């Protein structure tokens, strides 16, 4: 097996088109270090790349991706916790001003949780990880006779909002949110439509961003 040709082709295209445009920015960022103001917690899903969706340039987004865009609650137990480490670095060292939890439609992780699928491995890493969705599922109540797709979309959205509650259990996150220097948001990407919506706490719902929507329309973050 060779290094994937697709990556060589993609990198060659990057060298030809994007790098010449961004060369100066890369050099500056290398010298001064990164200073992104926004952290995104996204899903590993290959269709939901935050840099693509937000048309981000190098240095603009600090991204952590995991199955189903989750974050655990604050648990200082000495275990190796990738999301908590990234969060700590983003908030304490980079001093990001916003954290966006980016949920999405047709999330395989959420679906696996809802359908209680068989473990893929004896360690069942996914099963254990997906337990983080339980509070959101409890909040929604049993599926009952709701159509599966509607239920999954509701769970994807509820889980993104609940993940903000987990972020608030980190003492430094809570402190900065209370000081007004950090804001937490939940957003939701519709894979098929390309629609992006943002959670509006006063409405208790996700509201779609239209091309001409001013940022003030989303003034009140969840935290
Ligand atoms: Zn997903």
Coordinates of N, CA and C and ligand atoms in Angstrom, one line a residue:
X1 N 0.8 -1.2 0.0 CA 0.0 0.0 0.0 C 0.9 1.3 0.0
X2 N 0.6 2.1 -0.9 CA 1.4 3.3 -1.0 C 0.7 4.5 -0.3
X3 N 1.4 5.6 -0.1 CA 0.7 6.7 0.4 C -0.4 7.1 -0.6
X4 N -1.6 7.4 -0.1 CA -2.8 7.6 -1.0 C -2.5 8.6 -2.1
X5 N -2.7 8.2 -3.3 CA -2.6 9.1 -4.5 C -3.5 10.4 -4.3
X6 N -4.6 10.1 -3.8 CA -5.6 11.2 -3.6 C -5.0 12.4 -2.8
X7 N -4.2 12.0 -1.8 CA -3.6 13.0 -0.9 C -2.4 13.7 -1.7
X8 N -1.7 13.0 -2.5 CA -0.6 13.6 -3.3 C -1.3 14.6 -4.3
X9 N -2.3 14.2 -4.9 CA -3.0 15.1 -5.9 C -3.5 16.3 -5.2
X10 N -4.2 16.1 -4.0 CA -4.7 17.2 -3.3 C -3.6 18.2 -2.8
X11 N -2.5 17.6 -2.4 CA -1.5 18.5 -1.9 C -0.8 19.3 -3.1
X12 N -0.7 18.6 -4.2 CA -0.2 19.3 -5.4 C -1.1 20.5 -5.8
X13 N -2.4 20.2 -5.7 CA -3.4 21.3 -6.0 C -3.2 22.4 -5.0
X14 N -3.0 22.1 -3.7 CA -2.8 23.1 -2.7 C -1.6 23.9 -3.0
X15 N -0.5 23.3 -3.4 CA 0.7 24.0 -3.7 C 0.5 25.0 -4.9
X16 N -0.3 24.6 -5.8 CA -0.5 25.4 -7.0 C -1.5 26.5 -6.8
X17 N -2.5 26.3 -6.0 CA -3.6 27.3 -5.9 C -3.6 28.0 -4.6
X18 N -3.7 27.3 -3.5 CA -4.0 28.0 -2.2 C -2.7 28.5 -1.6
X19 N -1.7 27.7 -1.6 CA -0.5 28.1 -0.9 C 0.1 29.5 -1.4
X20 N 0.1 29.7 -2.7 CA 0.6 31.0 -3.1 C -0.2 32.2 -2.5
X21 N -1.6 32.0 -2.4 CA -2.4 33.0 -1.8 C -2.2 33.2 -0.3
X22 N -1.8 32.1 0.4 CA -1.8 32.1 1.8 C -0.3 32.1 2.3
X23 N 0.7 32.1 1.4 CA 2.0 31.9 1.9 C 2.4 32.9 3.0
X24 N 2.0 34.2 2.7 CA 2.4 35.2 3.7 C 1.8 34.9 5.1
X25 N 0.5 34.5 5.0 CA -0.2 34.3 6.3 C 0.4 33.1 7.0
X26 N 0.8 32.1 6.3 CA 1.4 30.9 6.9 C 2.7 31.4 7.6
X27 N 3.5 32.2 6.9 CA 4.8 32.6 7.5 C 4.6 33.5 8.7
X28 N 3.6 34.4 8.6 CA 3.3 35.2 9.8 C 2.8 34.3 11.0
X29 N 2.0 33.4 10.7 CA 1.5 32.5 11.8 C 2.6 31.7 12.4
X30 N 3.5 31.3 11.5 CA 4.7 30.5 12.0 C 5.5 31.3 13.0
X31 N 5.6 32.6 12.6 CA 6.4 33.5 13.5 C 5.7 33.9 14.8
X32 N 4.5 34.3 14.6 CA 3.8 34.9 15.8 C 3.0 33.9 16.5
X33 N 2.8 32.7 16.0 CA 2.0 31.7 16.6 C 0.5 31.9 16.3
X34 N -0.3 30.9 16.6 CA -1.7 30.9 16.2 C -2.5 31.8 17.3
X35 N -3.5 32.5 16.8 CA -4.3 33.2 17.8 C -5.8 33.1 17.3
X36 N -6.3 31.9 17.2 CA -7.7 31.7 16.7 C -8.6 32.2 17.9
X37 N -9.7 32.8 17.5 CA -10.7 33.3 18.5 C -11.8 32.3 18.7
X38 N -11.9 31.3 17.8 CA -13.0 30.4 17.8 C -12.6 29.0 17.9
X39 N -13.1 28.2 18.8 CA -12.9 26.8 18.9 C -14.2 26.1 18.4
X40 N -14.0 25.1 17.6 CA -15.1 24.3 17.1 C -14.9 22.9 17.6
X41 N -16.0 22.3 18.2 CA -16.0 20.9 18.5 C -16.9 20.3 17.5
X42 N -16.3 19.5 16.6 CA -17.1 18.9 15.5 C -17.1 17.4 15.5
X43 N -17.8 16.8 14.6 CA -17.8 15.4 14.4 C -16.7 14.9 13.5
X44 N -16.2 13.7 13.6 CA -15.2 13.1 12.7 C -15.8 13.0 11.3
X45 N -17.1 13.0 11.2 CA -17.8 12.7 9.9 C -17.1 13.5 8.7
X46 N -16.7 12.8 7.7 CA -16.0 13.3 6.6 C -16.8 14.4 5.8
X47 N -18.1 14.4 6.0 CA -18.9 15.4 5.3 C -19.0 16.7 6.0
X48 N -18.5 16.8 7.2 CA -18.8 17.9 8.1 C -17.5 18.5 8.5
X49 N -16.8 19.1 7.6 CA -15.5 19.7 7.9 C -15.7 21.2 8.3
X50 N -15.4 21.6 9.5 CA -15.6 23.0 9.9 C -14.9 24.0 9.1
X51 N -13.7 23.7 8.7 CA -12.9 24.6 7.9 C -13.6 24.9 6.5
X52 N -14.2 23.8 6.0 CA -14.9 24.0 4.7 C -16.2 24.8 4.9
X53 N -17.0 24.3 5.9 CA -18.3 25.0 6.1 C -18.2 26.5 6.4
X54 N -17.2 26.8 7.2 CA -17.0 28.2 7.6 C -16.0 29.0 6.8
X55 N -15.6 28.3 5.7 CA -14.6 29.0 4.7 C -13.4 29.6 5.5
X56 N -12.8 28.8 6.4 CA -11.8 29.3 7.3 C -10.4 29.3 6.6
X57 N -9.7 30.3 7.0 CA -8.3 30.4 6.6 C -7.4 29.8 7.6
X58 N -6.1 29.6 7.3 CA -5.2 29.0 8.3 C -5.2 29.9 9.5
X59 N -5.2 29.3 10.7 CA -5.1 30.1 11.9 C -6.4 30.6 12.5
X60 N -7.5 30.4 11.8 CA -8.8 31.0 12.3 C -9.6 30.1 13.2
X61 N -9.6 28.8 13.0 CA -10.4 28.0 13.8 C -9.5 27.0 14.5
X62 N -9.8 26.8 15.8 CA -9.1 25.7 16.6 C -10.1 24.6 16.7
X63 N -9.8 23.5 16.0 CA -10.9 22.5 15.8 C -10.5 21.2 16.5
X64 N -11.4 20.7 17.3 CA -11.3 19.3 17.8 C -12.5 18.5 17.3
X65 N -12.2 17.3 16.7 CA -13.3 16.5 16.2 C -13.3 15.2 16.8
X66 N -14.5 14.7 17.1 CA -14.6 13.3 17.7 C -16.0 12.8 17.2
X67 N -16.2 11.5 17.5 CA -17.4 10.9 17.1 C -18.6 11.6 17.7
X68 N -19.5 12.2 17.0 CA -20.7 12.8 17.4 C -20.5 14.1 18.1
X69 N -19.4 14.8 17.9 CA -19.1 16.1 18.4 C -19.5 16.3 19.9
X70 N -18.9 15.5 20.7 CA -19.3 15.5 22.2 C -18.1 16.0 23.0
X71 N -18.5 16.4 24.2 CA -17.4 16.8 25.2 C -17.9 16.2 26.5
X72 N -16.9 15.6 27.2 CA -17.3 15.0 28.5 C -17.4 16.1 29.5
X73 N -18.1 15.8 30.7 CA -18.1 16.8 31.7 C -16.7 16.8 32.4
X74 N -16.4 17.8 33.2 CA -15.1 18.0 33.8 C -14.9 16.8 34.8
X75 N -13.8 16.1 34.5 CA -13.5 14.9 35.3 C -12.0 14.8 35.5
X76 N -11.5 15.5 36.5 CA -10.0 15.5 36.7 C -9.5 14.2 37.4
X77 N -9.5 13.1 36.6 CA -9.2 11.8 37.2 C -7.9 11.3 36.7
X78 N -7.1 12.1 36.0 CA -5.8 11.6 35.5 C -5.8 10.8 34.3
X79 N -7.0 10.5 33.7 CA -7.1 9.7 32.5 C -6.7 10.6 31.3
X80 N -6.4 10.0 30.2 CA -5.9 10.8 29.0 C -7.2 11.2 28.2
X81 N -7.5 12.4 28.3 CA -8.8 12.9 27.8 C -8.5 14.0 26.7
X82 N -8.7 13.5 25.5 CA -8.3 14.4 24.3 C -9.1 15.7 24.2
X83 N -10.4 15.5 24.4 CA -11.2 16.7 24.3 C -11.0 17.7 25.4
X84 N -10.8 17.2 26.6 CA -10.6 18.1 27.8 C -9.2 18.8 27.6
X85 N -8.2 18.1 27.1 CA -6.9 18.7 26.9 C -7.0 19.8 25.8
X86 N -7.7 19.5 24.8 CA -7.9 20.6 23.7 C -8.7 21.8 24.2
X87 N -9.7 21.5 25.0 CA -10.5 22.6 25.6 C -9.6 23.4 26.5
X88 N -8.9 22.8 27.4 CA -8.0 23.5 28.3 C -7.0 24.4 27.5
X89 N -6.4 23.8 26.5 CA -5.5 24.6 25.7 C -6.2 25.8 25.0
X90 N -7.3 25.5 24.4 CA -8.0 26.6 23.7 C -8.4 27.7 24.6
X91 N -8.9 27.4 25.8 CA -9.5 28.4 26.7 C -8.4 29.1 27.5
X92 N -7.5 28.3 28.1 CA -6.5 28.8 29.0 C -5.3 29.4 28.3
X93 N -4.8 28.8 27.2 CA -3.6 29.3 26.5 C -4.0 30.2 25.4
X94 N -4.9 29.7 24.5 CA -5.2 30.6 23.3 C -6.2 31.7 23.6
X95 N -7.0 31.4 24.7 CA -8.0 32.4 25.2 C -9.0 32.7 24.0
X96 N -9.6 31.6 23.5 CA -10.6 31.8 22.5 C -11.8 32.5 23.1
X97 N -12.6 33.2 22.2 CA -13.7 33.9 22.7 C -15.0 33.2 22.5
X98 N -15.0 32.2 21.6 CA -16.2 31.4 21.3 C -15.9 29.9 21.2
X99 N -16.8 29.1 21.7 CA -16.7 27.7 21.5 C -18.0 27.3 20.8
X100 N -17.9 26.7 19.6 CA -19.1 26.3 18.9 C -19.1 24.8 18.8
X101 N -20.2 24.2 19.3 CA -20.4 22.7 19.2 C -21.2 22.5 17.9
X102 N -20.6 21.9 16.9 CA -21.2 21.8 15.6 C -21.8 20.4 15.4
X103 N -23.1 20.3 15.6 CA -23.8 19.0 15.3 C -24.1 18.9 13.9
X104 N -24.6 17.8 13.4 CA -25.0 17.7 12.0 C -26.0 16.6 11.8
X105 N -26.7 16.7 10.7 CA -27.7 15.7 10.3 C -27.0 14.4 9.9
X106 N -27.8 13.3 9.9 CA -27.3 11.9 9.6 C -26.0 11.6 10.3
X107 N -25.9 11.9 11.6 CA -24.7 11.6 12.4 C -24.8 10.1 12.7
X108 N -23.7 9.4 12.2 CA -23.7 7.9 12.4 C -23.5 7.6 13.9
X109 N -22.8 8.4 14.6 CA -22.6 8.2 16.1 C -24.0 8.3 16.8
X110 N -24.7 9.3 16.5 CA -26.0 9.5 17.2 C -27.0 8.3 16.8
X111 N -26.9 7.9 15.6 CA -27.8 6.8 15.1 C -27.4 5.5 15.8
X112 N -26.1 5.3 15.9 CA -25.6 4.1 16.6 C -26.1 4.0 18.0
X113 N -26.1 5.2 18.7 CA -26.6 5.3 20.1 C -28.1 5.0 20.1
X114 N -28.9 5.6 19.2 CA -30.3 5.5 19.2 C -30.8 4.1 18.8
X115 N -30.0 3.4 18.0 CA -30.3 2.1 17.6 C -29.7 1.0 18.4
X116 N -28.8 1.4 19.4 CA -28.2 0.5 20.3 C -27.5 -0.6 19.6
X117 N -26.6 -0.2 18.6 CA -26.0 -1.3 17.7 C -25.0 -2.1 18.5
X118 N -24.7 -3.3 17.9 CA -23.7 -4.2 18.5 C -22.4 -3.5 18.6
X119 N -21.6 -3.7 19.6 CA -20.2 -3.2 19.7 C -19.4 -3.6 18.5
X120 N -18.5 -2.7 18.1 CA -17.6 -3.0 16.9 C -16.4 -3.7 17.4
X121 N -16.1 -3.6 18.7 CA -14.8 -4.2 19.3 C -15.1 -4.6 20.7
X122 N -14.3 -5.5 21.2 CA -14.5 -6.0 22.6 C -14.4 -4.8 23.6
X123 N -13.5 -3.8 23.2 CA -13.4 -2.7 24.1 C -14.6 -1.7 24.0
X124 N -15.3 -1.8 22.9 CA -16.5 -1.0 22.7 C -16.2 0.5 23.0
X125 N -15.2 1.0 22.3 CA -14.8 2.4 22.6 C -16.0 3.3 22.2
X126 N -16.7 3.0 21.1 CA -17.7 3.9 20.6 C -18.9 3.8 21.6
X127 N -19.2 2.6 22.1 CA -20.4 2.5 23.0 C -20.1 3.3 24.3
X128 N -18.9 3.2 24.8 CA -18.6 4.0 26.0 C -18.7 5.5 25.8
X129 N -18.1 5.9 24.6 CA -18.1 7.3 24.3 C -19.5 7.8 24.1
X130 N -20.3 7.0 23.4 CA -21.7 7.5 23.1 C -22.6 7.6 24.4
X131 N -22.1 7.1 25.5 CA -22.9 7.2 26.7 C -23.1 8.7 27.1
X132 N -22.2 9.5 26.5 CA -22.3 11.0 26.8 C -23.6 11.5 26.2
X133 N -24.2 10.8 25.3 CA -25.5 11.3 24.7 C -26.7 11.0 25.6
X134 N -26.5 10.1 26.6 CA -27.6 9.7 27.4 C -28.5 10.9 28.0
X135 N -27.8 11.9 28.6 CA -28.6 13.0 29.2 C -29.5 13.7 28.1
X136 N -29.0 13.8 26.9 CA -29.8 14.4 25.8 C -31.0 13.5 25.5
X137 N -30.7 12.2 25.4 CA -31.8 11.2 25.1 C -32.9 11.2 26.2
X138 N -32.4 11.3 27.5 CA -33.4 11.4 28.6 C -34.2 12.6 28.5
X139 N -33.6 13.7 28.1 CA -34.3 15.0 28.0 C -35.4 14.9 26.9
X140 N -35.1 14.2 25.8 CA -36.1 14.0 24.8 C -37.2 13.0 25.1
X141 N -36.9 12.1 26.0 CA -37.9 11.1 26.4 C -37.9 10.0 25.3
X142 N -38.6 8.9 25.6 CA -38.6 7.8 24.7 C -39.0 8.1 23.3
X143 N -38.5 7.4 22.3 CA -38.8 7.7 20.9 C -40.3 7.5 20.6
X144 N -40.9 6.5 21.3 CA -42.3 6.2 21.0 C -42.6 6.0 19.6
X145 N -43.6 6.6 19.1 CA -44.0 6.3 17.6 C -43.5 7.4 16.7
X146 N -42.5 8.2 17.2 CA -41.9 9.3 16.4 C -41.2 8.6 15.2
X147 N -41.3 9.2 14.0 CA -40.5 8.6 12.9 C -39.0 8.7 13.2
X148 N -38.2 7.7 12.8 CA -36.8 7.6 13.2 C -36.0 8.9 12.8
X149 N -36.2 9.4 11.5 CA -35.4 10.5 11.1 C -35.7 11.8 11.9
X150 N -36.9 12.0 12.3 CA -37.3 13.2 13.1 C -36.7 13.0 14.5
X151 N -36.7 11.8 15.0 CA -36.2 11.6 16.4 C -34.7 11.8 16.3
X152 N -34.0 11.2 15.3 CA -32.5 11.4 15.2 C -32.1 12.8 15.1
X153 N -32.8 13.6 14.3 CA -32.5 15.0 14.2 C -32.7 15.7 15.5
X154 N -33.8 15.4 16.2 CA -34.0 16.0 17.5 C -32.9 15.6 18.5
X155 N -32.4 14.4 18.4 CA -31.4 13.9 19.3 C -30.0 14.6 19.0
X156 N -29.8 14.7 17.7 CA -28.5 15.4 17.2 C -28.5 16.8 17.8
X157 N -29.6 17.5 17.7 CA -29.7 18.9 18.2 C -29.6 18.9 19.7
X158 N -30.4 18.1 20.3 CA -30.4 18.1 21.8 C -29.0 17.8 22.4
X159 N -28.3 16.9 21.7 CA -27.0 16.5 22.2 C -26.0 17.6 22.1
X160 N -26.1 18.4 21.0 CA -25.2 19.5 20.8 C -25.5 20.6 21.9
X161 N -26.7 20.8 22.3 CA -27.1 21.7 23.3 C -26.6 21.2 24.7
X162 N -26.8 19.9 24.9 CA -26.4 19.3 26.2 C -24.9 19.4 26.4
X163 N -24.2 19.2 25.2 CA -22.7 19.3 25.3 C -22.2 20.6 25.9
X164 N -23.0 21.7 25.6 CA -22.7 23.0 26.2 C -22.7 22.9 27.7
X165 N -23.7 22.2 28.2 CA -23.8 22.0 29.7 C -22.6 21.4 30.2
X166 N -22.1 20.3 29.5 CA -20.8 19.7 29.9 C -19.7 20.6 29.9
X167 N -19.6 21.5 28.9 CA -18.5 22.5 28.9 C -18.5 23.4 30.1
X168 N -19.7 23.7 30.5 CA -19.9 24.6 31.6 C -19.4 24.0 33.0
X169 N -19.2 22.7 33.0 CA -18.7 22.1 34.2 C -17.2 22.3 34.4
X170 N -16.5 22.7 33.4 CA -15.1 23.1 33.5 C -15.0 24.4 34.2
X171 N -14.3 24.4 35.4 CA -14.4 25.7 36.2 C -13.9 26.9 35.4
X172 N -12.8 26.8 34.6 CA -12.3 28.0 33.9 C -13.3 28.4 32.8
X173 N -14.0 27.5 32.2 CA -15.0 27.8 31.2 C -16.1 28.6 31.9
X174 N -16.6 28.1 33.0 CA -17.7 28.8 33.7 C -17.3 30.2 34.1
X175 N -16.1 30.3 34.7 CA -15.6 31.6 35.1 C -15.6 32.6 34.0
X176 N -15.0 32.2 32.8 CA -14.9 33.2 31.7 C -16.3 33.5 31.1
X177 N -17.2 32.5 31.1 CA -18.5 32.8 30.6 C -19.2 33.8 31.5
X178 N -19.1 33.6 32.8 CA -19.7 34.5 33.7 C -19.1 35.9 33.6
X179 N -17.8 36.0 33.3 CA -17.2 37.3 33.1 C -17.6 37.9 31.7
X180 N -18.2 37.1 30.9 CA -18.6 37.7 29.6 C -17.5 37.7 28.5
X181 N -16.4 36.9 28.8 CA -15.3 36.9 27.8 C -15.3 35.7 27.0
X182 N -16.2 34.7 27.3 CA -16.3 33.5 26.5 C -17.8 33.2 26.3
X183 N -18.1 32.8 25.1 CA -19.5 32.4 24.8 C -19.6 31.0 24.2
X184 N -20.6 30.3 24.5 CA -20.8 28.9 24.1 C -22.0 28.9 23.1
X185 N -21.8 28.2 22.0 CA -22.9 28.2 21.0 C -23.0 26.7 20.5
X186 N -24.3 26.4 20.1 CA -24.5 25.1 19.4 C -25.0 25.4 18.0
X187 N -24.4 24.7 17.1 CA -24.9 24.9 15.7 C -25.2 23.6 15.1
X188 N -25.9 23.6 13.9 CA -26.3 22.3 13.3 C -26.2 22.4 11.8
X189 N -25.5 21.5 11.2 CA -25.3 21.5 9.8 C -26.1 20.4 9.1
X190 N -26.9 20.9 8.1 CA -27.7 19.9 7.3 C -26.9 19.4 6.1
X191 N -26.4 18.2 6.2 CA -25.5 17.7 5.2 C -26.0 17.8 3.8
X192 N -27.3 17.4 3.6 CA -27.9 17.4 2.2 C -28.1 18.8 1.7
X193 N -28.6 19.7 2.6 CA -29.0 21.0 2.1 C -27.9 22.0 2.2
X194 N -26.9 21.8 3.1 CA -25.9 22.8 3.3 C -26.4 23.9 4.3
X195 N -27.6 23.7 4.8 CA -28.1 24.7 5.8 C -27.4 24.7 7.1
X196 N -27.1 25.8 7.7 CA -26.5 25.9 9.0 C -27.5 26.6 9.9
X197 N -27.8 26.1 11.1 CA -28.6 26.8 12.0 C -27.9 26.9 13.4
X198 N -28.3 27.9 14.1 CA -27.7 28.2 15.4 C -28.7 28.1 16.5
X199 N -28.4 27.5 17.6 CA -29.4 27.4 18.7 C -29.7 28.8 19.3
X200 N -31.0 29.0 19.5 CA -31.4 30.3 20.1 C -32.1 29.9 21.4
X201 N -31.4 30.2 22.5 CA -32.0 29.8 23.8 C -33.3 30.4 24.1
X202 N -33.6 31.6 23.7 CA -34.9 32.2 24.0 C -36.0 31.5 23.3
X203 N -35.7 30.9 22.1 CA -36.7 30.2 21.4 C -36.7 28.7 21.6
X204 N -35.6 28.3 22.2 CA -35.4 26.8 22.5 C -35.4 26.1 21.2
X205 N -34.8 26.7 20.2 CA -34.8 26.0 18.8 C -33.6 26.5 18.1
X206 N -33.3 25.7 17.0 CA -32.2 26.1 16.1 C -32.8 26.9 15.0
X207 N -32.1 28.0 14.7 CA -32.6 29.0 13.7 C -31.6 29.0 12.5
X208 N -32.1 28.9 11.3 CA -31.2 28.8 10.2 C -30.6 30.2 9.9
X209 N -29.3 30.1 9.5 CA -28.6 31.4 9.1 C -28.8 31.5 7.6
X210 N -29.5 32.6 7.2 CA -29.6 32.9 5.8 C -28.4 33.8 5.4
X211 N -28.1 33.9 4.1 CA -26.9 34.6 3.7 C -26.9 36.0 4.2
X212 N -28.1 36.6 4.4 CA -28.1 38.0 4.8 C -28.4 38.2 6.3
X213 N -28.4 37.1 7.1 CA -28.7 37.2 8.5 C -27.5 38.0 9.2
X214 N -27.9 39.1 9.9 CA -26.8 39.7 10.7 C -26.5 39.0 11.9
X215 N -25.2 39.1 12.4 CA -24.8 38.3 13.6 C -25.6 38.7 14.8
X216 N -26.1 40.0 14.8 CA -26.9 40.4 16.0 C -28.1 39.5 16.2
X217 N -28.6 38.9 15.1 CA -29.8 38.0 15.3 C -29.5 36.9 16.2
X218 N -28.2 36.6 16.4 CA -27.8 35.5 17.2 C -27.0 36.0 18.5
X219 N -27.6 37.1 19.0 CA -26.8 37.8 20.0 C -26.7 37.0 21.3
X220 N -27.8 36.3 21.7 CA -27.8 35.7 23.0 C -27.3 34.2 22.9
X221 N -26.1 34.0 23.3 CA -25.6 32.6 23.2 C -26.3 31.7 24.3
X222 N -26.1 30.4 24.2 CA -26.6 29.6 25.2 C -26.0 29.9 26.6
X223 N -24.7 30.1 26.6 CA -24.0 30.5 27.8 C -23.0 31.7 27.5
Ligands
LIG1 ZN1 -21.5 12.8 13.3

